[in-house]
Amino acid sequence: MEVKNVVVLGAGLMGVGLAQVFAGAEDIQVTVRSRKVHDEPYAPIIKNLDLLIANDALTEAAKEGVLSRISFTDDLAAAVKDADFIIECVPEVMEIKQDTFAELEPLTQDDTIYATNTSVMSPTEIALKCKHPERVVGTHFWNPPFLIPLVEIVKAEKTDNEVVEITMDLLRKVGKKPVKCQKDVPGFIANRLQHAIWREALSMVENGIADPATVDEALKYGPGLRWPHLGIFENADMTGLDLALNIHTYIFPYLESAKAPSKLLKEHVEKGELGFKTGKGYQTWTQEQIDHSNQSLREYLIRVTKDLK
Ligand SMILES: NC(=O)c1ccc[n+]([C@@H]2O[C@H](COP(=O)([O-])OP(=O)(O)OC[C@H]3O[C@@H](n4cnc5c(N)ncnc54)[C@H](O)[C@@H]3O)[C@@H](O)[C@H]2O)c1
C-alpha cells in the first residue's frame, strides 16, 4: 500500500509536529483532527518552518508546500473515511487511546493502519478494544518531531508484519530514521537506554560523586560527543570485546540497579521543584536561560541532523 492520506488525531504539541513531518512529502495530504480547531492552527507549524528557513534548512517554497498539504477539522468521520494511515496523538491515558482506536473501526477502510504515538504504553494493550489489532502499530516519535530523526516502530503482539513494513517505508519517505522494536516492552529501545543512564546519573549525585552540573559536563564533553556517530556496539567492536569483558566484570557490581525512582528526584518533586516549569529543578533557571536553552537546542539539532542525512 502506498500511503497518500495521513490523519493525525489530536492537535497538541506532538500532533501538529507530526502533521508537519508527514506533509514534508509532496504526495501526502495530512488532515489534523481535533475536537475543537484552534483559532490559529497553523501558528506552531509556521514557527517551526521559519526556524528551519532562518537556519538555511528549508526554502520559502518548501514551507508553502508543507502548509498547503495540511488541513484541520473537527469532523472525525469525514477526516478518517479515506485515510491510509492514522496516527493518534491524544493524551497518554490508556482508556482514551483504546477508545480512540475502537471508535475508528466502523469509520475507516479495511486496510487503514492505526499508529499510536504513545511514549511508554503498550500498543498491545492500546489495541485491546479493537476488532482488528493486527493493524495497530506503535510509532514513538521524539520531541521535537520535526528535528529528531528517530521513530521507534513497535510491533505489538498481533501487529501484521506488512503493517510494520508499510510504516517503516512511510517514515523513511518523510525523512525519519525508523527503528524496529521487535517486542512490545516498556520503554521500547531508546527510553530504556536513556533512563538507564538517568538512574546512574542520579545515583552518582546522591552518593556525592559529582554534582548535577558536573555529571552533565562529563556526558556532554565525553561519551555524548561520540554517540551521534558511534553506537555502543560499534564502539565495543572498535575497542575490543575482550577489553569490554574485563571492564564489565570489574565495574558492573558498582553500578546502580535500583528498582524505584531515586529519593533525590522524589524530594525535588515534593518541594515543587519541577525544572523549567517552575524555574528550579536540579539548577535554578531564569526565563531568559530557559528561552536560550530551548532555542539553542533546536538550532543545534538543525546543525547535527543536516550532517546525519
Ligand atoms: N510531548 C512529548 O515530548 C511527547 C514525545 C513523544 C510522544 N508523546 C506522546 O504523544 C501523545 C500526545 O502528547 P502531546 O504532548 O502532544 O499532548 P498534548 O496535551 O499537547 O495534546 C493532546 C491532544 O489531545 C486532545 N485531547 C484531550 N483530551 C482528549 C480526549 N479525551 N480525546 C481525544 N483528544 C483529546 C487535546 O485537545 C490535544 O489536542 C501522548 O501519548 C504523549 O505521551 C509526547
Short mmCIF file of C-alpha atoms and ligand atoms in Angstrom, two decimals:
data_model
loop_
_atom_site.label_atom_id
_atom_site.label_comp_id
_atom_site.label_asym_id
_atom_site.label_seq_id
_atom_site.Cartn_x
_atom_site.Cartn_y
_atom_site.Cartn_z
CA MET A 1 0.00 0.00 0.00
CA GLU A 2 1.27 3.50 -0.88
CA VAL A 3 0.29 5.92 1.89
CA LYS A 4 -1.12 9.16 0.43
CA ASN A 5 -3.67 10.20 3.02
CA VAL A 6 -2.49 10.63 6.62
CA VAL A 7 -4.73 11.64 9.53
CA VAL A 8 -3.34 12.94 12.81
CA LEU A 9 -5.67 12.71 15.81
CA GLY A 10 -5.03 15.48 18.35
CA ALA A 11 -3.62 18.94 17.67
CA GLY A 12 -1.34 19.29 20.68
CA LEU A 13 2.44 19.59 20.78
CA MET A 14 3.11 16.27 19.02
CA GLY A 15 0.06 16.28 16.75
CA VAL A 16 0.96 19.48 14.91
CA GLY A 17 4.62 18.47 14.81
CA LEU A 18 3.74 15.16 13.16
CA ALA A 19 1.46 16.88 10.65
CA GLN A 20 4.46 18.98 9.61
CA VAL A 21 6.63 15.84 9.26
CA PHE A 22 4.17 13.91 7.06
CA ALA A 23 3.36 16.96 4.92
CA GLY A 24 7.07 17.10 4.06
CA ALA A 25 6.35 14.53 1.31
CA GLU A 26 4.88 16.18 -1.79
CA ASP A 27 2.38 13.37 -2.46
CA ILE A 28 0.96 13.12 1.06
CA GLN A 29 -2.08 15.04 2.26
CA VAL A 30 -2.44 15.44 6.01
CA THR A 31 -5.63 16.08 7.95
CA VAL A 32 -5.34 17.03 11.62
CA ARG A 33 -8.47 16.17 13.54
CA SER A 34 -9.10 17.72 16.92
CA ARG A 35 -12.28 18.10 18.92
CA LYS A 36 -12.03 21.87 18.57
CA VAL A 37 -9.94 23.62 15.91
CA HIS A 38 -7.86 26.41 17.47
CA ASP A 39 -8.07 29.98 16.15
CA GLU A 40 -4.63 29.89 14.54
CA PRO A 41 -3.97 26.17 13.95
CA TYR A 42 -1.00 26.73 11.62
CA ALA A 43 0.89 29.04 14.00
CA PRO A 44 3.14 26.42 15.70
CA ILE A 45 3.97 24.81 12.35
CA ILE A 46 4.83 28.17 10.78
CA LYS A 47 7.13 28.91 13.74
CA ASN A 48 8.99 25.60 13.21
CA LEU A 49 9.24 26.10 9.44
CA ASP A 50 10.53 29.66 9.88
CA LEU A 51 13.22 28.40 12.24
CA LEU A 52 14.34 25.95 9.56
CA ILE A 53 14.40 28.75 6.97
CA ALA A 54 16.40 31.01 9.30
CA ASN A 55 18.97 28.21 9.62
CA ASP A 56 19.18 27.52 5.85
CA ALA A 57 17.48 24.13 6.23
CA LEU A 58 14.32 24.94 4.21
CA THR A 59 13.22 27.23 1.38
CA GLU A 60 10.19 29.55 1.36
CA ALA A 61 8.69 27.48 -1.49
CA ALA A 62 9.02 24.25 0.52
CA LYS A 63 7.37 25.96 3.50
CA GLU A 64 4.36 26.95 1.38
CA GLY A 65 4.18 23.38 0.03
CA VAL A 66 4.10 21.86 3.53
CA LEU A 67 1.41 24.28 4.68
CA SER A 68 -0.71 23.66 1.58
CA ARG A 69 -0.80 19.92 2.30
CA ILE A 70 -2.15 20.26 5.86
CA SER A 71 -5.79 20.84 6.79
CA PHE A 72 -7.57 20.95 10.14
CA THR A 73 -11.04 19.69 11.01
CA ASP A 74 -13.24 18.70 13.94
CA ASP A 75 -15.21 16.19 11.84
CA LEU A 76 -13.85 12.73 12.73
CA ALA A 77 -15.91 10.65 10.27
CA ALA A 78 -15.04 12.86 7.28
CA ALA A 79 -11.37 13.03 8.28
CA VAL A 80 -10.78 9.28 8.54
CA LYS A 81 -13.13 7.95 5.80
CA ASP A 82 -10.38 7.64 3.15
CA ALA A 83 -7.36 7.56 5.45
CA ASP A 84 -4.48 5.17 4.67
CA PHE A 85 -2.62 5.88 7.89
CA ILE A 86 -3.99 7.33 11.13
CA ILE A 87 -1.72 8.33 13.98
CA GLU A 88 -3.11 9.21 17.37
CA CYS A 89 -1.52 11.96 19.47
CA VAL A 90 -4.19 12.14 22.17
CA PRO A 91 -3.34 12.25 25.90
CA GLU A 92 -1.24 9.50 27.46
CA VAL A 93 -4.24 7.84 29.12
CA MET A 94 -4.86 4.17 28.29
CA GLU A 95 -8.65 4.40 28.16
CA ILE A 96 -8.62 7.45 25.85
CA LYS A 97 -6.22 5.71 23.47
CA GLN A 98 -8.15 2.42 23.47
CA ASP A 99 -11.49 4.17 22.86
CA THR A 100 -9.98 6.40 20.16
CA PHE A 101 -8.99 3.37 18.07
CA ALA A 102 -12.14 1.33 18.80
CA GLU A 103 -14.28 4.30 17.72
CA LEU A 104 -12.40 4.49 14.40
CA GLU A 105 -13.03 0.93 13.23
CA PRO A 106 -16.54 1.40 11.78
CA LEU A 107 -15.44 4.69 10.15
CA THR A 108 -12.35 3.62 8.19
CA GLN A 109 -11.30 1.40 5.25
CA ASP A 110 -10.41 -2.24 5.98
CA ASP A 111 -6.70 -1.72 5.42
CA THR A 112 -6.23 1.61 7.25
CA ILE A 113 -3.25 1.49 9.60
CA TYR A 114 -3.69 2.76 13.17
CA ALA A 115 -0.47 4.07 14.70
CA THR A 116 -0.05 5.16 18.30
CA ASN A 117 2.46 7.79 19.36
CA THR A 118 2.39 6.60 22.95
CA SER A 119 5.55 7.43 24.89
CA VAL A 120 5.52 4.43 27.21
CA MET A 121 2.26 2.49 26.98
CA SER A 122 1.88 -0.94 25.44
CA PRO A 123 0.48 -0.82 21.86
CA THR A 124 -0.82 -4.36 22.51
CA GLU A 125 -2.94 -3.03 25.38
CA ILE A 126 -3.99 0.03 23.36
CA ALA A 127 -5.34 -2.36 20.67
CA LEU A 128 -7.34 -4.46 23.17
CA LYS A 129 -10.73 -2.96 22.28
CA CYS A 130 -10.11 -3.24 18.51
CA LYS A 131 -11.61 -5.98 16.38
CA HIS A 132 -8.54 -5.78 14.13
CA PRO A 133 -5.50 -5.43 16.38
CA GLU A 134 -3.32 -6.66 13.51
CA ARG A 135 -3.39 -3.16 12.03
CA VAL A 136 -2.32 -1.35 15.22
CA VAL A 137 1.36 -0.42 15.45
CA GLY A 138 3.47 1.70 17.80
CA THR A 139 5.26 4.71 16.28
CA HIS A 140 7.13 6.53 19.00
CA PHE A 141 8.35 9.91 17.79
CA TRP A 142 10.70 12.08 19.84
CA ASN A 143 10.17 15.74 20.60
CA PRO A 144 10.64 17.98 18.65
CA PRO A 145 9.43 15.53 15.99
CA PHE A 146 10.39 17.78 13.07
CA LEU A 147 14.03 17.68 14.22
CA ILE A 148 14.66 14.31 15.89
CA PRO A 149 15.02 11.63 13.19
CA LEU A 150 14.32 8.61 15.41
CA VAL A 151 10.92 6.91 15.37
CA GLU A 152 10.58 3.60 17.20
CA ILE A 153 8.26 1.23 15.35
CA VAL A 154 6.81 -1.13 17.91
CA LYS A 155 5.40 -4.45 16.81
CA ALA A 156 2.53 -5.23 19.17
CA GLU A 157 1.58 -8.84 19.89
CA LYS A 158 -0.81 -9.06 16.92
CA THR A 159 0.62 -6.45 14.52
CA ASP A 160 0.77 -7.72 10.96
CA ASN A 161 4.32 -7.76 9.54
CA GLU A 162 3.09 -5.92 6.46
CA VAL A 163 1.75 -3.11 8.65
CA VAL A 164 5.21 -2.77 10.21
CA GLU A 165 6.89 -2.68 6.81
CA ILE A 166 4.46 -0.10 5.33
CA THR A 167 5.01 2.06 8.41
CA MET A 168 8.80 1.78 8.14
CA ASP A 169 8.65 2.75 4.43
CA LEU A 170 6.38 5.70 5.13
CA LEU A 171 8.68 7.07 7.81
CA ARG A 172 11.78 6.69 5.66
CA LYS A 173 9.96 8.53 2.89
CA VAL A 174 9.28 11.53 5.16
CA GLY A 175 12.94 11.68 6.16
CA LYS A 176 12.78 9.89 9.52
CA LYS A 177 15.03 7.14 10.82
CA PRO A 178 12.62 4.36 11.86
CA VAL A 179 13.97 1.52 14.00
CA LYS A 180 12.06 -1.68 14.68
CA CYS A 181 11.38 -2.75 18.24
CA GLN A 182 10.61 -6.47 17.92
CA LYS A 183 8.86 -6.76 21.29
CA ASP A 184 6.27 -4.61 22.99
CA VAL A 185 8.28 -3.83 26.14
CA PRO A 186 8.09 -0.80 28.49
CA GLY A 187 10.38 1.98 27.26
CA PHE A 188 10.85 0.36 23.83
CA ILE A 189 14.56 0.82 22.92
CA ALA A 190 15.72 4.40 23.32
CA ASN A 191 13.93 5.21 26.58
CA ARG A 192 15.40 2.08 28.16
CA LEU A 193 18.86 3.34 27.23
CA GLN A 194 18.13 6.90 28.30
CA HIS A 195 16.66 6.01 31.68
CA ALA A 196 19.43 3.52 32.48
CA ILE A 197 21.84 6.46 32.18
CA TRP A 198 19.50 8.69 34.15
CA ARG A 199 19.35 6.19 37.02
CA GLU A 200 23.15 6.08 37.19
CA ALA A 201 23.43 9.90 36.96
CA LEU A 202 21.04 10.41 39.89
CA SER A 203 22.79 7.74 41.92
CA MET A 204 26.16 9.48 41.48
CA VAL A 205 24.68 12.79 42.70
CA GLU A 206 23.02 11.09 45.68
CA ASN A 207 26.29 9.42 46.60
CA GLY A 208 28.30 12.66 46.42
CA ILE A 209 30.44 11.51 43.47
CA ALA A 210 29.64 14.65 41.44
CA ASP A 211 27.03 17.41 41.35
CA PRO A 212 24.36 17.57 38.59
CA ALA A 213 26.21 20.19 36.51
CA THR A 214 29.41 18.11 36.62
CA VAL A 215 27.60 14.91 35.58
CA ASP A 216 26.10 16.82 32.65
CA GLU A 217 29.53 18.14 31.64
CA ALA A 218 31.07 14.65 31.81
CA LEU A 219 28.39 13.37 29.45
CA LYS A 220 28.29 16.35 27.07
CA TYR A 221 32.06 16.66 26.61
CA GLY A 222 32.82 12.92 26.65
CA PRO A 223 30.77 9.93 25.54
CA GLY A 224 27.83 12.13 24.48
CA LEU A 225 30.00 13.57 21.70
CA ARG A 226 30.60 10.14 20.23
CA TRP A 227 27.07 8.83 20.36
CA PRO A 228 25.55 10.66 17.36
CA HIS A 229 28.30 9.00 15.31
CA LEU A 230 29.33 5.82 17.11
CA GLY A 231 26.80 3.46 18.68
CA ILE A 232 27.51 1.29 21.72
CA PHE A 233 28.08 -1.93 19.79
CA GLU A 234 30.23 -0.36 17.08
CA ASN A 235 32.23 1.29 19.88
CA ALA A 236 32.73 -2.11 21.57
CA ASP A 237 33.95 -3.64 18.30
CA MET A 238 36.32 -0.71 17.83
CA THR A 239 37.93 -1.03 21.25
CA GLY A 240 37.73 -4.82 21.58
CA LEU A 241 35.24 -7.18 23.23
CA ASP A 242 37.96 -8.61 25.50
CA LEU A 243 38.51 -5.15 26.97
CA ALA A 244 34.72 -4.69 27.35
CA LEU A 245 34.50 -8.00 29.24
CA ASN A 246 37.30 -7.03 31.65
CA ILE A 247 35.70 -3.63 32.29
CA HIS A 248 32.20 -5.04 32.81
CA THR A 249 33.48 -7.73 35.16
CA TYR A 250 35.15 -5.07 37.30
CA ILE A 251 32.53 -2.28 37.18
CA PHE A 252 29.06 -3.86 36.99
CA PRO A 253 28.85 -4.66 40.75
CA TYR A 254 29.23 -0.93 41.45
CA LEU A 255 26.54 0.34 39.05
CA GLU A 256 23.13 1.45 40.23
CA SER A 257 20.42 -1.22 39.98
CA ALA A 258 17.55 0.41 41.93
CA LYS A 259 14.04 -0.73 41.02
CA ALA A 260 12.33 2.51 42.17
CA PRO A 261 12.78 6.21 41.30
CA SER A 262 15.58 7.99 43.16
CA LYS A 263 14.96 9.58 46.56
CA LEU A 264 16.58 12.79 45.34
CA LEU A 265 14.16 13.09 42.43
CA LYS A 266 11.17 12.49 44.71
CA GLU A 267 12.40 15.19 47.13
CA HIS A 268 12.62 17.80 44.33
CA VAL A 269 9.13 16.94 43.11
CA GLU A 270 7.69 17.11 46.65
CA LYS A 271 9.18 20.63 47.01
CA GLY A 272 7.57 21.70 43.73
CA GLU A 273 10.98 21.96 42.02
CA LEU A 274 9.97 20.69 38.60
CA GLY A 275 12.65 22.29 36.39
CA PHE A 276 11.86 24.81 33.63
CA LYS A 277 8.15 24.67 34.59
CA THR A 278 8.83 26.23 38.00
CA GLY A 279 12.21 27.91 37.42
CA LYS A 280 14.03 25.45 39.67
CA GLY A 281 14.94 21.78 39.35
CA TYR A 282 18.47 20.45 39.76
CA GLN A 283 19.53 24.02 38.91
CA THR A 284 17.83 27.43 39.11
CA TRP A 285 16.62 28.88 35.78
CA THR A 286 15.67 32.40 34.73
CA GLN A 287 13.13 32.82 31.91
CA GLU A 288 15.95 34.14 29.71
CA GLN A 289 18.04 30.99 30.35
CA ILE A 290 15.01 28.79 29.64
CA ASP A 291 14.33 30.53 26.32
CA HIS A 292 18.01 30.33 25.38
CA SER A 293 18.17 26.61 26.24
CA ASN A 294 15.08 25.77 24.15
CA GLN A 295 16.26 27.85 21.19
CA SER A 296 19.88 26.68 21.23
CA LEU A 297 18.78 23.02 21.41
CA ARG A 298 16.69 23.46 18.28
CA GLU A 299 19.48 25.26 16.41
CA TYR A 300 21.96 22.55 17.47
CA LEU A 301 19.60 19.80 16.28
CA ILE A 302 19.20 21.51 12.90
CA ARG A 303 23.01 21.61 12.52
CA VAL A 304 23.71 17.99 13.51
CA THR A 305 20.79 16.44 11.67
CA LYS A 306 21.89 18.20 8.46
CA ASP A 307 25.15 16.20 8.72
CA LEU A 308 23.34 12.94 9.52
CA LYS A 309 21.43 12.94 6.23
N1 LIG B 1 5.33 15.76 24.43
C1 LIG B 1 6.34 14.91 24.15
O1 LIG B 1 7.52 15.20 24.31
C2 LIG B 1 5.99 13.54 23.58
C3 LIG B 1 7.00 12.79 22.94
C4 LIG B 1 6.67 11.54 22.39
C5 LIG B 1 5.38 11.06 22.49
N2 LIG B 1 4.43 11.82 23.15
C6 LIG B 1 3.07 11.26 23.24
O2 LIG B 1 2.24 11.89 22.27
C7 LIG B 1 0.89 11.94 22.76
C8 LIG B 1 0.39 13.37 22.73
O3 LIG B 1 1.25 14.16 23.53
P1 LIG B 1 1.28 15.75 23.41
O4 LIG B 1 2.50 16.18 24.14
O5 LIG B 1 1.08 16.17 22.00
O6 LIG B 1 -0.02 16.13 24.26
P2 LIG B 1 -0.87 17.47 24.21
O7 LIG B 1 -1.54 17.57 25.55
O8 LIG B 1 -0.06 18.61 23.73
O9 LIG B 1 -2.01 17.16 23.10
C9 LIG B 1 -3.05 16.24 23.31
C10 LIG B 1 -4.20 16.50 22.34
O10 LIG B 1 -5.27 15.59 22.62
C11 LIG B 1 -6.52 16.34 22.73
N3 LIG B 1 -7.38 15.66 23.71
C12 LIG B 1 -7.52 15.91 25.02
N4 LIG B 1 -8.39 15.04 25.58
C13 LIG B 1 -8.81 14.23 24.57
C14 LIG B 1 -9.72 13.15 24.51
N5 LIG B 1 -10.37 12.72 25.58
N6 LIG B 1 -9.92 12.56 23.31
C15 LIG B 1 -9.26 12.98 22.21
N7 LIG B 1 -8.39 14.01 22.19
C16 LIG B 1 -8.17 14.62 23.37
C17 LIG B 1 -6.09 17.72 23.17
O11 LIG B 1 -7.09 18.66 22.82
C18 LIG B 1 -4.79 17.91 22.39
O12 LIG B 1 -5.08 18.33 21.08
C19 LIG B 1 0.92 11.33 24.17
O13 LIG B 1 0.61 9.98 24.09
C20 LIG B 1 2.37 11.52 24.58
O14 LIG B 1 2.79 10.60 25.56
C21 LIG B 1 4.71 13.04 23.66
#
